[in-house]
CSV table of C-alpha atoms and ligand atoms in Angstrom, one decimal:
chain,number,residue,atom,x,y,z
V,12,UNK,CA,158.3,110.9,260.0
V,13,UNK,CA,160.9,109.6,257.7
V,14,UNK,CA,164.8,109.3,257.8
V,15,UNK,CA,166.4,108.2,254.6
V,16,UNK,CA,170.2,107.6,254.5
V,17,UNK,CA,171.5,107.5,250.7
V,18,UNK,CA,174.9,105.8,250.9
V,19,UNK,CA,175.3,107.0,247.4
V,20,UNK,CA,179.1,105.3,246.5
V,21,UNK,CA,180.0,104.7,249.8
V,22,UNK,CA,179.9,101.8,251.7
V,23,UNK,CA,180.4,97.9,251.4
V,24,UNK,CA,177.9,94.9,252.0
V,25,UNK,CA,180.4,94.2,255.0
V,26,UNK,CA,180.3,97.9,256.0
V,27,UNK,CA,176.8,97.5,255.6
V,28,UNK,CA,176.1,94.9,257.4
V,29,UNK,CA,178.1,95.7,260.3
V,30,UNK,CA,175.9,99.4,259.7
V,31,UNK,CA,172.5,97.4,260.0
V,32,UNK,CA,173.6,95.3,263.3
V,33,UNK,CA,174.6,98.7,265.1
V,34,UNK,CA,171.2,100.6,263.7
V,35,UNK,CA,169.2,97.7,265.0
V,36,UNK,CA,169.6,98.7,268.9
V,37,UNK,CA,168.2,101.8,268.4
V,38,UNK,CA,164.9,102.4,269.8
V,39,UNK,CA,163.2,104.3,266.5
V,40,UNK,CA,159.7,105.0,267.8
V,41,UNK,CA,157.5,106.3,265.4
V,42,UNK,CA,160.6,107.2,262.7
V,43,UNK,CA,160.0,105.1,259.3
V,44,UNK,CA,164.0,104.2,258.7
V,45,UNK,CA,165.0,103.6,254.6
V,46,UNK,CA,168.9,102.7,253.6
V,47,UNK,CA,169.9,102.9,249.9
V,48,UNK,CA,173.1,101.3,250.2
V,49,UNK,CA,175.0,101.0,246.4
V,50,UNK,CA,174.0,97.9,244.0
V,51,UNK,CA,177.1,95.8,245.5
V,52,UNK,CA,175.5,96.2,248.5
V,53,UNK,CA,172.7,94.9,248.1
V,54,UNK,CA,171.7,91.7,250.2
V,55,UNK,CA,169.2,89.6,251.8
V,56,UNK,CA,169.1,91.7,254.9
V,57,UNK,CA,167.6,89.8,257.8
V,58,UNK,CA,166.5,93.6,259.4
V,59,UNK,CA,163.3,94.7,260.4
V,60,UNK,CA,164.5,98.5,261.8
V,61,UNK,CA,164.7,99.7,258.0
V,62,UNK,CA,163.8,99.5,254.5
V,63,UNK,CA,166.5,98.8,252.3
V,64,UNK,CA,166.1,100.3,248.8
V,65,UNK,CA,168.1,100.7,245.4
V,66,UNK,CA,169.3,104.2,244.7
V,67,UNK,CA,168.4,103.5,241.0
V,68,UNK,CA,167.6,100.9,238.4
V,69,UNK,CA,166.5,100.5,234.6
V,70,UNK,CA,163.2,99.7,233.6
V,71,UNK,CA,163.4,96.3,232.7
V,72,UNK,CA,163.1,93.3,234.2
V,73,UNK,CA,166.7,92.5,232.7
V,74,UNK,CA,168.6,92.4,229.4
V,75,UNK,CA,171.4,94.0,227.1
V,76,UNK,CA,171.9,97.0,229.8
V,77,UNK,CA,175.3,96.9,230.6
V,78,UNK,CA,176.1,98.6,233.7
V,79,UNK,CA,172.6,98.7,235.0
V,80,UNK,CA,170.8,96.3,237.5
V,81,UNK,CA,167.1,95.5,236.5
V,82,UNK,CA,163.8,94.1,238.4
V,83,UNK,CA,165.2,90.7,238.2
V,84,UNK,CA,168.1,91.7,240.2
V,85,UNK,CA,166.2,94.2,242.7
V,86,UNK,CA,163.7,91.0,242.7
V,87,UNK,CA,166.7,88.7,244.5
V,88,UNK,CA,166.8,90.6,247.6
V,89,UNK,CA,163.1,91.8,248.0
V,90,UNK,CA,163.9,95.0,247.0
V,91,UNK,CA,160.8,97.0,246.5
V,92,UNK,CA,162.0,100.5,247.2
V,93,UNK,CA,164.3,102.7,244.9
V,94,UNK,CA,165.1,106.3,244.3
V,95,UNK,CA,163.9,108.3,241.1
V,96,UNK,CA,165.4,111.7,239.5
V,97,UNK,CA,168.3,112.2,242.1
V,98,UNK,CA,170.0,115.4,241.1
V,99,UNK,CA,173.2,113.0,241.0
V,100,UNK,CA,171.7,111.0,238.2
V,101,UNK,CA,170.2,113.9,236.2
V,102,UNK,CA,173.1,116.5,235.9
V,103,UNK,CA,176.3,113.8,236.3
V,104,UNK,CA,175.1,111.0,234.7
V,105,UNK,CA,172.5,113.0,232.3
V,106,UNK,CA,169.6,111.9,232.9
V,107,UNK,CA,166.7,113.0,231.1
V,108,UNK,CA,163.1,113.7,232.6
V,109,UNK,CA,162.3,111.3,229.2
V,110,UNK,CA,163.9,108.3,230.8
V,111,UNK,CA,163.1,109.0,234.8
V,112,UNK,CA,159.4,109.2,233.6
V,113,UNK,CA,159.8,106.0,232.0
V,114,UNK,CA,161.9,104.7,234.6
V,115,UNK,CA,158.7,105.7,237.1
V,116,UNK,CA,156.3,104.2,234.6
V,117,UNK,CA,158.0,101.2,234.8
V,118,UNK,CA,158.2,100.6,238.7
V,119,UNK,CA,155.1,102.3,239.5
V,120,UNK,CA,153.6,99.1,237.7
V,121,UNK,CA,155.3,97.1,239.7
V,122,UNK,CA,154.4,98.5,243.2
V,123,UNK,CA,157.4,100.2,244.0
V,124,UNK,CA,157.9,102.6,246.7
V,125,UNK,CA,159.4,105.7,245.0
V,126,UNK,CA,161.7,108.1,246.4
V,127,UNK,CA,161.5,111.1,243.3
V,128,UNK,CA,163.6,114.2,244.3
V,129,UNK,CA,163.2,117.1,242.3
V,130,UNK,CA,165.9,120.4,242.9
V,131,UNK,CA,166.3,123.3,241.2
V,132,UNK,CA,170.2,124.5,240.1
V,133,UNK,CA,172.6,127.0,241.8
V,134,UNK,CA,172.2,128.8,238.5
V,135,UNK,CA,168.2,128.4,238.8
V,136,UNK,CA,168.1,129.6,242.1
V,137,UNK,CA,170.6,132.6,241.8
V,138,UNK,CA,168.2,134.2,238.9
V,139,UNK,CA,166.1,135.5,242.1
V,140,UNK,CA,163.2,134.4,239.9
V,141,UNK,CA,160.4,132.4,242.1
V,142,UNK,CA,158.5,131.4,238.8
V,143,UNK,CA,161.7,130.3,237.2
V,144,UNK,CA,162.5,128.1,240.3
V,145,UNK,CA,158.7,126.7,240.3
V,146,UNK,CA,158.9,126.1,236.4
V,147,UNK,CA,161.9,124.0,237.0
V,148,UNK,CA,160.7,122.1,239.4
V,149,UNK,CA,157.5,121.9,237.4
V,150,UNK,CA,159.5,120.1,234.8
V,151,UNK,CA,161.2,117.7,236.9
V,152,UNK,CA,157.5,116.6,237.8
V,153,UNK,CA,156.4,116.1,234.1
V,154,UNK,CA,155.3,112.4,233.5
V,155,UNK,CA,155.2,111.8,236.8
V,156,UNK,CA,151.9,110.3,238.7
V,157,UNK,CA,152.1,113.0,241.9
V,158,UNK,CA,149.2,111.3,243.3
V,159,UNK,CA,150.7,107.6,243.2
V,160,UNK,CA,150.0,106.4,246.6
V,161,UNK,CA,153.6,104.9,246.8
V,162,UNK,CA,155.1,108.0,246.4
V,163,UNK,CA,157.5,110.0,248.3
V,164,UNK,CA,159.0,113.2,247.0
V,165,UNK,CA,162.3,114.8,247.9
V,166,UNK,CA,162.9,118.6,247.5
V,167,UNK,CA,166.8,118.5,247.3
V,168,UNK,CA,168.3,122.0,246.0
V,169,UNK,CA,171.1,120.8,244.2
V,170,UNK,CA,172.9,123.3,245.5
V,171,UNK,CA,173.3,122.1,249.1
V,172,UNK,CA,173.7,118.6,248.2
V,173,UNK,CA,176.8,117.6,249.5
V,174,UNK,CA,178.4,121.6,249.7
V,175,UNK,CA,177.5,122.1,253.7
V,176,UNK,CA,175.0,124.7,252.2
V,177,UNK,CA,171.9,124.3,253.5
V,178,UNK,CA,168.4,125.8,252.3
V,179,UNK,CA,167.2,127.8,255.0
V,180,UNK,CA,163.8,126.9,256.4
V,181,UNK,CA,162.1,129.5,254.9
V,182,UNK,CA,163.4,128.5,251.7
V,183,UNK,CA,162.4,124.9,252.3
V,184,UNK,CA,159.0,126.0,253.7
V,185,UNK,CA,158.2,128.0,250.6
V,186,UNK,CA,159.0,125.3,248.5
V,187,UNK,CA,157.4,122.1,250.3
V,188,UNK,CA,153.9,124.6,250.4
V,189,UNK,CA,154.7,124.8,246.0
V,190,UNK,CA,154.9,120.8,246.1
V,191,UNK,CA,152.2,120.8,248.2
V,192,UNK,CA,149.5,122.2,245.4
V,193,UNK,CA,150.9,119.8,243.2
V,194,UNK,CA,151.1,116.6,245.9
V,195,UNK,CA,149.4,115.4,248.7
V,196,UNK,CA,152.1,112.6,249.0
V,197,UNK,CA,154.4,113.2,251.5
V,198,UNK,CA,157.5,115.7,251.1
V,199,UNK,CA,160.9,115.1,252.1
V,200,UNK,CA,163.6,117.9,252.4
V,201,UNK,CA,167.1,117.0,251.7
V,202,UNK,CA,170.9,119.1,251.0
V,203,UNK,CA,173.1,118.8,254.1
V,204,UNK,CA,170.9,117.8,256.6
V,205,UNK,CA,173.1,116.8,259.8
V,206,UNK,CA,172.8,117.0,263.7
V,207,UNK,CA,173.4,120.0,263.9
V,208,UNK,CA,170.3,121.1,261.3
V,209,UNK,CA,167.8,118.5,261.5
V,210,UNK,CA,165.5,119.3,264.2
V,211,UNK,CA,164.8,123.1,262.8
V,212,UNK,CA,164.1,121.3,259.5
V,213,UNK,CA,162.0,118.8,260.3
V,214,UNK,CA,159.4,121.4,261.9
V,215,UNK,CA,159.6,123.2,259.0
V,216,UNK,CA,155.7,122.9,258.1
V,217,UNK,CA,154.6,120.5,255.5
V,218,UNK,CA,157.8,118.2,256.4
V,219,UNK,CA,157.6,114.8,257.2
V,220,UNK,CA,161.1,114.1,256.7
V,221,UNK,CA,164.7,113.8,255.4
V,222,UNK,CA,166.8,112.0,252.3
V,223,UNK,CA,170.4,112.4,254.3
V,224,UNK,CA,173.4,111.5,252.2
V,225,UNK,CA,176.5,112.7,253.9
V,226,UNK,CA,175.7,112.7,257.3
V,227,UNK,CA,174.1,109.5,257.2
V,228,UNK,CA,177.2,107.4,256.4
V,229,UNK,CA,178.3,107.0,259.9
V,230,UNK,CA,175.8,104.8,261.3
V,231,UNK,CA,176.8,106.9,264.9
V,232,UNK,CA,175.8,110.5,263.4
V,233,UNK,CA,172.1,108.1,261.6
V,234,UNK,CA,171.1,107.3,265.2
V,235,UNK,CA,171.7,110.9,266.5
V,236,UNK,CA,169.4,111.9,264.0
V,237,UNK,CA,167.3,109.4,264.6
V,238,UNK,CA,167.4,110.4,268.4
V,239,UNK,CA,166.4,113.6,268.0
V,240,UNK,CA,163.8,113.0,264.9
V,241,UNK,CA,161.3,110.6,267.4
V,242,UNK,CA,161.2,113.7,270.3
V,243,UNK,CA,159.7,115.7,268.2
Y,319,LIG,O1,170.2,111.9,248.7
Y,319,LIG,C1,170.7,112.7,249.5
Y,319,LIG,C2,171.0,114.0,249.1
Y,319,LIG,O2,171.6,114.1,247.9
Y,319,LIG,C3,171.6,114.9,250.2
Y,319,LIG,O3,173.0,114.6,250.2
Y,319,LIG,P1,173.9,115.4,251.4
Y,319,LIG,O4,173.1,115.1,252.7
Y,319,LIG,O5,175.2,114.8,251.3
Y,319,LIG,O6,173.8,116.8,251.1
């Protein structure tokens, strides 16, 4: 089982720190534990209870990129971890498949753990068209080596990221089982996961985990999750 918290722009090396030294009492049991906190907070982290990943990074190992960090920086902190083709990064900051397929390229050759989500729109999933909603997804995954054994995909409808909306677990389950013929790496769910939601979606078959943004930021409502992730 994994738990992912995104920070996205939230949070502080401070914060983060003081996050880290509270998550560290927890007893995790078999839970894999990841923590994308944003570029500024990244650190040499002397944790062993999670993973800390980037939630995004150019493919290079540095140069004229202004406003992006680079292997040499991820490099500084150990950071081997980093999230691909958020729906954040494709439809706000424009994002083409072109340049997360690159972006893939690049730190699949370097032995990166990859987080890839891949979500189809409001508008996608309002047509009521199932091919429609696999096609898009289909896209999201062109370029992209599904069978890279450091790979870990995300379904994350765009539509319940961040809204309270959640996909309901038939929904999810009908989805993860599409990435499944495609996959054999392991799925992730995420859009509002939260206390009150996570044990019904972690059973969902196929699921062997969560990317949590929202509910993730307060290290108190992580270890609930947490909690109630290792009973099952
Ligand atoms: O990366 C995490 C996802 O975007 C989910 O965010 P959320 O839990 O705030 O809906």
């Amino acid at each position: 089982m994994i738990l992912a918290a995104n920070f996205k722009m939230n949070h502080t090396r401070a914060s983060t720190r003081a996050y880290l030294q509270k998550l560290e009492s927890i007893d995790k049991g078999d839970v894999a534990l990841y923590l994308f906190p944003p570029f500024t907070a990244l650190d040499n982290y002397d944790t062993a209870v999670a993973t800390i990943g980037a939630q995004n990074a150019y493919c290079a190992q540095s140069g004229s990129y202004t406003g992006e960090i680079g292997l040499e920086q991820l490099e500084e902190f150990g950071i081997k971890t980093l999230i691909l083709g958020h729906s954040e990064r494709r439809h706000l900051f424009g994002e083409s498949q072109e340049l997360i397929t690159k972006k893939f390229a690049f730190f699949k050759e370097q032995g990166f753990t990859i987080f890839y989500c891949v979500g189809e729109t409001q508008e996608v999933r309002e047509s009521g068209s199932t091919e429609l909603i696999y096609s898009y997804i289909e896209q999201q995954l062109e370029g992209i080596d599904v069978a890279y054994e450091k790979l870990i995909v995300a379904y994350e409808p765009v539509w319940a990221i961040g809204t309270g909306k959640t996909a309901t677990t038939e929904d999810i389950a009908t989805m993860l089982e599409f990435l499944r013929t495609k996959t054999k790496r392991p799925l992730l769910y995420g859009g509002s996961v939260k206390p009150q939601n996570i044990a019904q979606i972690l059973q969902v078959p196929e699921c062997e985990g969560a990317l949590i943004g929202t509910a993730s930021w307060n290290v108190d409502t992580f270890m609930t999750m947490i909690n109630i992730a290792k009973e099952l």
